[in-house]
């Protein structure tokens, strides 16, 4: 069974750094694109970027380029989303998702990681 | 980059048929996915590719496309179909994904 398990909720202060994780299981992690999606409170889904673990080909939405870093650790089947300096506007629910049934179909989703940035 | 446009809200009477549309330039080149998101839950894929349903999705959900518009049709809407629905597809470059703004479906 394909599963994506994300790290727990985080409460941070503006300017702090953060790295959240998404561990895939039940499938060959390196062979499927994995993406990150933001959902701000009461708002819609926003695609942040995608990475292909086999070769680390990573593409960012223009809206998030330079704001976050997507990476993977193939040895433990885990993808990461990282901020170097958080802002209050980064407060949101973050999902990872994998295109398994078809490339870029986004058919399996993690449970979401809530990030709260407040002074 | 390109955008996908959805109506913010649609309503349907219980048991009736409803169509939710998504319009954008990239849809002339790429298939769209449709995701259902219920309150407090992660999104669920309901349609992908050329009108394909993942395992477990009821056959009352179907997809279609024409030109730059793709549609999700729910035939015989049920109370449990009340949710937000999002279309998404590759953008015109093919290197990024773009989501529509979402449609809130109310089943009356």
mmCIF file of C-alpha atoms in Angstrom:
data_model
loop_
_atom_site.group_PDB
_atom_site.id
_atom_site.type_symbol
_atom_site.label_atom_id
_atom_site.label_comp_id
_atom_site.label_asym_id
_atom_site.label_seq_id
_atom_site.Cartn_x
_atom_site.Cartn_y
_atom_site.Cartn_z
ATOM 1 C CA UNK A 1 0.000 0.000 0.000
ATOM 2 C CA UNK A 2 1.378 3.380 -1.011
ATOM 3 C CA UNK A 3 1.702 5.712 1.975
ATOM 4 C CA UNK A 4 3.157 9.152 2.539
ATOM 5 C CA UNK A 5 3.731 10.047 6.177
ATOM 6 C CA UNK A 6 4.617 13.634 6.973
ATOM 7 C CA UNK A 7 6.351 15.087 10.003
ATOM 8 C CA UNK A 8 4.357 16.723 12.755
ATOM 9 C CA UNK A 9 3.064 20.243 13.241
ATOM 10 C CA UNK A 10 5.604 22.997 13.767
ATOM 11 C CA UNK A 11 5.422 26.317 15.587
ATOM 12 C CA UNK A 12 8.236 28.703 14.685
ATOM 13 C CA UNK A 13 9.196 32.365 14.996
ATOM 14 C CA UNK A 14 9.820 34.658 12.023
ATOM 15 C CA UNK A 15 13.393 34.357 10.771
ATOM 16 C CA UNK A 16 13.843 30.782 11.969
ATOM 17 C CA UNK A 17 14.664 27.894 9.662
ATOM 18 C CA UNK A 18 12.574 24.772 9.187
ATOM 19 C CA UNK A 19 12.736 21.450 7.352
ATOM 20 C CA UNK A 20 9.642 19.243 7.148
ATOM 21 C CA UNK A 21 9.625 15.712 5.835
ATOM 22 C CA UNK A 22 7.533 13.249 3.865
ATOM 23 C CA UNK A 23 8.398 9.540 4.021
ATOM 24 C CA UNK A 24 7.164 7.321 1.222
ATOM 25 C CA UNK A 25 6.518 3.608 1.565
ATOM 26 C CA UNK A 26 4.833 0.815 -0.366
ATOM 27 C CA UNK A 27 6.359 1.792 -3.691
ATOM 28 C CA UNK A 28 9.738 2.339 -5.329
ATOM 29 C CA UNK A 29 10.463 5.826 -4.012
ATOM 30 C CA UNK A 30 13.017 6.790 -6.648
ATOM 31 C CA UNK A 31 10.764 6.127 -9.635
ATOM 32 C CA UNK A 32 7.912 8.557 -9.009
ATOM 33 C CA UNK A 33 7.677 12.326 -8.969
ATOM 34 C CA UNK A 34 6.863 13.789 -5.550
ATOM 35 C CA UNK A 35 5.462 17.284 -5.112
ATOM 36 C CA UNK A 36 4.734 19.775 -2.344
ATOM 37 C CA UNK A 37 1.474 21.710 -2.151
ATOM 38 C CA UNK A 38 0.574 24.627 0.111
ATOM 39 C CA UNK A 39 -2.865 25.361 1.495
ATOM 40 C CA UNK A 40 -3.285 28.524 3.488
ATOM 41 C CA UNK A 41 -6.140 28.667 5.959
ATOM 42 C CA UNK A 42 -9.470 28.704 4.137
ATOM 43 C CA UNK A 43 -7.780 28.948 0.741
ATOM 44 C CA UNK A 44 -7.098 26.738 -2.250
ATOM 45 C CA UNK A 45 -4.276 24.402 -3.199
ATOM 46 C CA UNK A 46 -1.026 25.910 -4.494
ATOM 47 C CA UNK A 47 1.629 23.832 -6.200
ATOM 48 C CA UNK A 48 5.084 24.652 -4.848
ATOM 49 C CA UNK A 49 7.374 22.342 -6.739
ATOM 50 C CA UNK A 50 8.225 18.790 -7.693
ATOM 51 C CA UNK A 51 11.229 16.506 -7.610
ATOM 52 C CA UNK A 52 12.164 13.208 -9.224
ATOM 53 C CA UNK A 53 14.137 11.282 -6.606
ATOM 54 C CA UNK A 54 16.101 9.123 -9.050
ATOM 55 C CA UNK A 55 18.072 12.078 -10.417
ATOM 56 C CA UNK A 56 16.935 14.956 -8.165
ATOM 57 C CA UNK A 57 15.444 16.833 -11.132
ATOM 58 C CA UNK A 58 13.601 19.562 -9.219
ATOM 59 C CA UNK A 59 11.239 22.206 -10.575
ATOM 60 C CA UNK A 60 9.779 25.081 -8.588
ATOM 61 C CA UNK A 61 6.674 27.118 -9.151
ATOM 62 C CA UNK A 62 7.757 30.656 -10.058
ATOM 63 C CA UNK A 63 5.836 31.781 -6.965
ATOM 64 C CA UNK A 64 8.054 29.696 -4.684
ATOM 65 C CA UNK A 65 11.398 29.729 -6.534
ATOM 66 C CA UNK A 66 14.062 31.001 -4.159
ATOM 67 C CA UNK A 67 11.698 30.867 -1.170
ATOM 68 C CA UNK A 68 11.943 27.158 -0.362
ATOM 69 C CA UNK A 69 14.197 24.198 -1.105
ATOM 70 C CA UNK A 70 12.943 20.743 -2.049
ATOM 71 C CA UNK A 71 15.294 17.825 -1.517
ATOM 72 C CA UNK A 72 15.263 14.064 -1.073
ATOM 73 C CA UNK A 73 17.214 11.391 0.754
ATOM 74 C CA UNK A 74 16.862 8.325 -1.444
ATOM 75 C CA UNK A 75 18.472 6.077 1.136
ATOM 76 C CA UNK A 76 15.541 6.529 3.502
ATOM 77 C CA UNK A 77 12.794 7.264 0.968
ATOM 78 C CA UNK A 78 12.107 10.738 2.296
ATOM 79 C CA UNK A 79 11.426 14.087 0.676
ATOM 80 C CA UNK A 80 11.940 17.422 2.397
ATOM 81 C CA UNK A 81 10.682 20.982 2.172
ATOM 82 C CA UNK A 82 12.946 23.581 3.733
ATOM 83 C CA UNK A 83 12.871 27.272 4.608
ATOM 84 C CA UNK A 84 15.947 29.281 5.619
ATOM 85 C CA UNK A 85 14.078 32.237 7.072
ATOM 86 C CA UNK A 86 10.399 31.839 7.808
ATOM 87 C CA UNK A 87 7.841 34.607 7.500
ATOM 88 C CA UNK A 88 4.413 34.849 9.067
ATOM 89 C CA UNK A 89 2.977 34.429 5.576
ATOM 90 C CA UNK A 90 4.491 30.919 5.436
ATOM 91 C CA UNK A 91 1.902 29.781 7.973
ATOM 92 C CA UNK A 92 -0.100 27.109 6.181
ATOM 93 C CA UNK A 93 -0.820 23.408 5.807
ATOM 94 C CA UNK A 94 1.735 21.703 3.582
ATOM 95 C CA UNK A 95 1.045 18.471 1.741
ATOM 96 C CA UNK A 96 3.345 16.128 -0.124
ATOM 97 C CA UNK A 97 1.867 14.070 -2.936
ATOM 98 C CA UNK A 98 3.119 11.464 -5.376
ATOM 99 C CA UNK A 99 2.145 10.761 -8.948
ATOM 100 C CA UNK A 100 1.923 6.953 -8.797
ATOM 101 C CA UNK A 101 -0.969 5.778 -10.937
ATOM 102 C CA UNK A 102 0.157 8.074 -13.747
ATOM 103 C CA UNK A 103 2.936 10.594 -14.028
ATOM 104 C CA UNK A 104 1.919 13.846 -12.324
ATOM 105 C CA UNK A 105 -1.520 12.490 -11.397
ATOM 106 C CA UNK A 106 -1.055 13.257 -7.655
ATOM 107 C CA UNK A 107 -3.019 10.269 -6.471
ATOM 108 C CA UNK A 108 -1.487 9.671 -3.044
ATOM 109 C CA UNK A 109 -1.197 12.417 -0.454
ATOM 110 C CA UNK A 110 0.408 12.803 2.931
ATOM 111 C CA UNK A 111 -1.686 13.829 5.915
ATOM 112 C CA UNK A 112 -0.344 17.371 5.833
ATOM 113 C CA UNK A 113 2.024 19.307 8.088
ATOM 114 C CA UNK A 114 0.720 22.454 9.738
ATOM 115 C CA UNK A 115 3.320 25.191 9.995
ATOM 116 C CA UNK A 116 2.596 28.183 12.197
ATOM 117 C CA UNK A 117 4.959 31.147 12.154
ATOM 118 C CA UNK A 118 4.304 33.724 14.822
ATOM 119 C CA UNK A 119 6.286 35.981 17.067
ATOM 120 C CA UNK B 1 3.062 29.876 -16.560
ATOM 121 C CA UNK B 2 -0.668 29.648 -17.081
ATOM 122 C CA UNK B 3 -3.798 29.805 -14.992
ATOM 123 C CA UNK B 4 -6.806 27.562 -14.557
ATOM 124 C CA UNK B 5 -10.160 29.206 -13.891
ATOM 125 C CA UNK B 6 -13.012 27.584 -11.970
ATOM 126 C CA UNK B 7 -16.350 28.889 -10.780
ATOM 127 C CA UNK B 8 -16.042 29.536 -7.027
ATOM 128 C CA UNK B 9 -19.288 27.790 -6.089
ATOM 129 C CA UNK B 10 -21.840 25.460 -7.609
ATOM 130 C CA UNK B 11 -24.917 23.810 -6.117
ATOM 131 C CA UNK B 12 -26.910 20.749 -7.120
ATOM 132 C CA UNK B 13 -30.043 19.081 -5.855
ATOM 133 C CA UNK B 14 -29.600 15.651 -4.349
ATOM 134 C CA UNK B 15 -29.631 13.014 -7.088
ATOM 135 C CA UNK B 16 -29.248 15.481 -9.929
ATOM 136 C CA UNK B 17 -26.328 15.914 -12.299
ATOM 137 C CA UNK B 18 -23.778 18.693 -11.948
ATOM 138 C CA UNK B 19 -20.888 19.790 -14.135
ATOM 139 C CA UNK B 20 -17.890 21.652 -12.748
ATOM 140 C CA UNK B 21 -15.699 23.344 -15.327
ATOM 141 C CA UNK B 22 -12.067 24.416 -15.519
ATOM 142 C CA UNK B 23 -10.678 26.647 -18.238
ATOM 143 C CA UNK B 24 -7.103 27.442 -19.213
ATOM 144 C CA UNK B 25 -4.802 27.645 -22.209
ATOM 145 C CA UNK B 26 -2.671 24.674 -21.156
ATOM 146 C CA UNK B 27 -5.702 22.389 -21.247
ATOM 147 C CA UNK B 28 -5.494 22.381 -25.030
ATOM 148 C CA UNK B 29 -2.209 20.480 -24.638
ATOM 149 C CA UNK B 30 -2.446 18.561 -21.365
ATOM 150 C CA UNK B 31 -5.032 16.462 -19.566
ATOM 151 C CA UNK B 32 -6.297 17.670 -16.235
ATOM 152 C CA UNK B 33 -6.676 15.912 -12.921
ATOM 153 C CA UNK B 34 -9.596 16.534 -10.603
ATOM 154 C CA UNK B 35 -9.258 16.339 -6.840
ATOM 155 C CA UNK B 36 -11.995 16.319 -4.212
ATOM 156 C CA UNK B 37 -11.235 17.831 -0.823
ATOM 157 C CA UNK B 38 -13.608 17.510 2.081
ATOM 158 C CA UNK B 39 -13.303 19.726 5.136
ATOM 159 C CA UNK B 40 -10.283 18.859 7.254
ATOM 160 C CA UNK B 41 -9.063 16.134 4.891
ATOM 161 C CA UNK B 42 -6.312 15.752 2.330
ATOM 162 C CA UNK B 43 -7.310 15.956 -1.335
ATOM 163 C CA UNK B 44 -8.431 12.787 -3.115
ATOM 164 C CA UNK B 45 -7.889 12.174 -6.834
ATOM 165 C CA UNK B 46 -11.212 11.475 -8.570
ATOM 166 C CA UNK B 47 -10.362 11.876 -12.277
ATOM 167 C CA UNK B 48 -7.041 11.802 -14.116
ATOM 168 C CA UNK B 49 -5.855 11.606 -17.682
ATOM 169 C CA UNK B 50 -8.499 11.089 -20.315
ATOM 170 C CA UNK B 51 -11.527 10.432 -18.070
ATOM 171 C CA UNK B 52 -9.892 7.792 -15.872
ATOM 172 C CA UNK B 53 -11.072 7.024 -12.357
ATOM 173 C CA UNK B 54 -8.734 5.668 -9.674
ATOM 174 C CA UNK B 55 -9.787 2.494 -7.947
ATOM 175 C CA UNK B 56 -12.535 3.128 -5.431
ATOM 176 C CA UNK B 57 -13.957 6.249 -7.049
ATOM 177 C CA UNK B 58 -17.663 5.803 -7.876
ATOM 178 C CA UNK B 59 -18.603 5.727 -11.543
ATOM 179 C CA UNK B 60 -20.910 8.705 -11.077
ATOM 180 C CA UNK B 61 -17.733 10.787 -11.442
ATOM 181 C CA UNK B 62 -16.625 11.371 -15.024
ATOM 182 C CA UNK B 63 -14.437 13.796 -16.911
ATOM 183 C CA UNK B 64 -14.482 15.356 -20.352
ATOM 184 C CA UNK B 65 -12.640 18.042 -22.247
ATOM 185 C CA UNK B 66 -13.057 20.278 -25.252
ATOM 186 C CA UNK B 67 -10.451 22.746 -26.375
ATOM 187 C CA UNK B 68 -9.250 24.794 -23.427
ATOM 188 C CA UNK B 69 -11.979 23.593 -21.056
ATOM 189 C CA UNK B 70 -12.167 20.457 -18.978
ATOM 190 C CA UNK B 71 -15.190 19.348 -16.976
ATOM 191 C CA UNK B 72 -15.972 17.103 -14.049
ATOM 192 C CA UNK B 73 -19.487 15.673 -14.098
ATOM 193 C CA UNK B 74 -21.183 14.053 -11.122
ATOM 194 C CA UNK B 75 -24.214 12.092 -12.275
ATOM 195 C CA UNK B 76 -26.661 11.639 -9.433
ATOM 196 C CA UNK B 77 -24.921 13.739 -6.814
ATOM 197 C CA UNK B 78 -24.920 12.351 -3.279
ATOM 198 C CA UNK B 79 -24.707 14.193 0.010
ATOM 199 C CA UNK B 80 -21.183 12.847 0.507
ATOM 200 C CA UNK B 81 -20.069 14.578 -2.695
ATOM 201 C CA UNK B 82 -20.317 17.966 -1.004
ATOM 202 C CA UNK B 83 -16.719 19.194 -1.067
ATOM 203 C CA UNK B 84 -14.252 21.491 -2.759
ATOM 204 C CA UNK B 85 -13.126 20.354 -6.198
ATOM 205 C CA UNK B 86 -9.828 21.384 -7.763
ATOM 206 C CA UNK B 87 -8.616 20.914 -11.314
ATOM 207 C CA UNK B 88 -4.894 20.839 -11.995
ATOM 208 C CA UNK B 89 -2.706 20.301 -15.003
ATOM 209 C CA UNK B 90 0.720 21.067 -16.355
ATOM 210 C CA UNK B 91 1.257 24.655 -17.357
ATOM 211 C CA UNK B 92 1.981 25.647 -20.952
ATOM 212 C CA UNK B 93 5.701 24.909 -20.533
ATOM 213 C CA UNK B 94 4.949 21.400 -19.321
ATOM 214 C CA UNK B 95 7.446 21.820 -16.496
ATOM 215 C CA UNK B 96 5.147 23.023 -13.731
ATOM 216 C CA UNK B 97 1.744 22.245 -12.298
ATOM 217 C CA UNK B 98 -1.015 24.759 -11.850
ATOM 218 C CA UNK B 99 -4.166 24.370 -9.762
ATOM 219 C CA UNK B 100 -7.498 25.981 -10.381
ATOM 220 C CA UNK B 101 -8.900 28.118 -7.608
ATOM 221 C CA UNK B 102 -11.362 25.426 -6.576
ATOM 222 C CA UNK B 103 -15.139 25.039 -6.752
ATOM 223 C CA UNK B 104 -17.203 24.575 -3.625
ATOM 224 C CA UNK B 105 -19.973 22.103 -4.381
ATOM 225 C CA UNK B 106 -23.101 22.245 -2.250
ATOM 226 C CA UNK B 107 -25.593 19.374 -2.447
ATOM 227 C CA UNK B 108 -29.052 20.668 -1.588
#
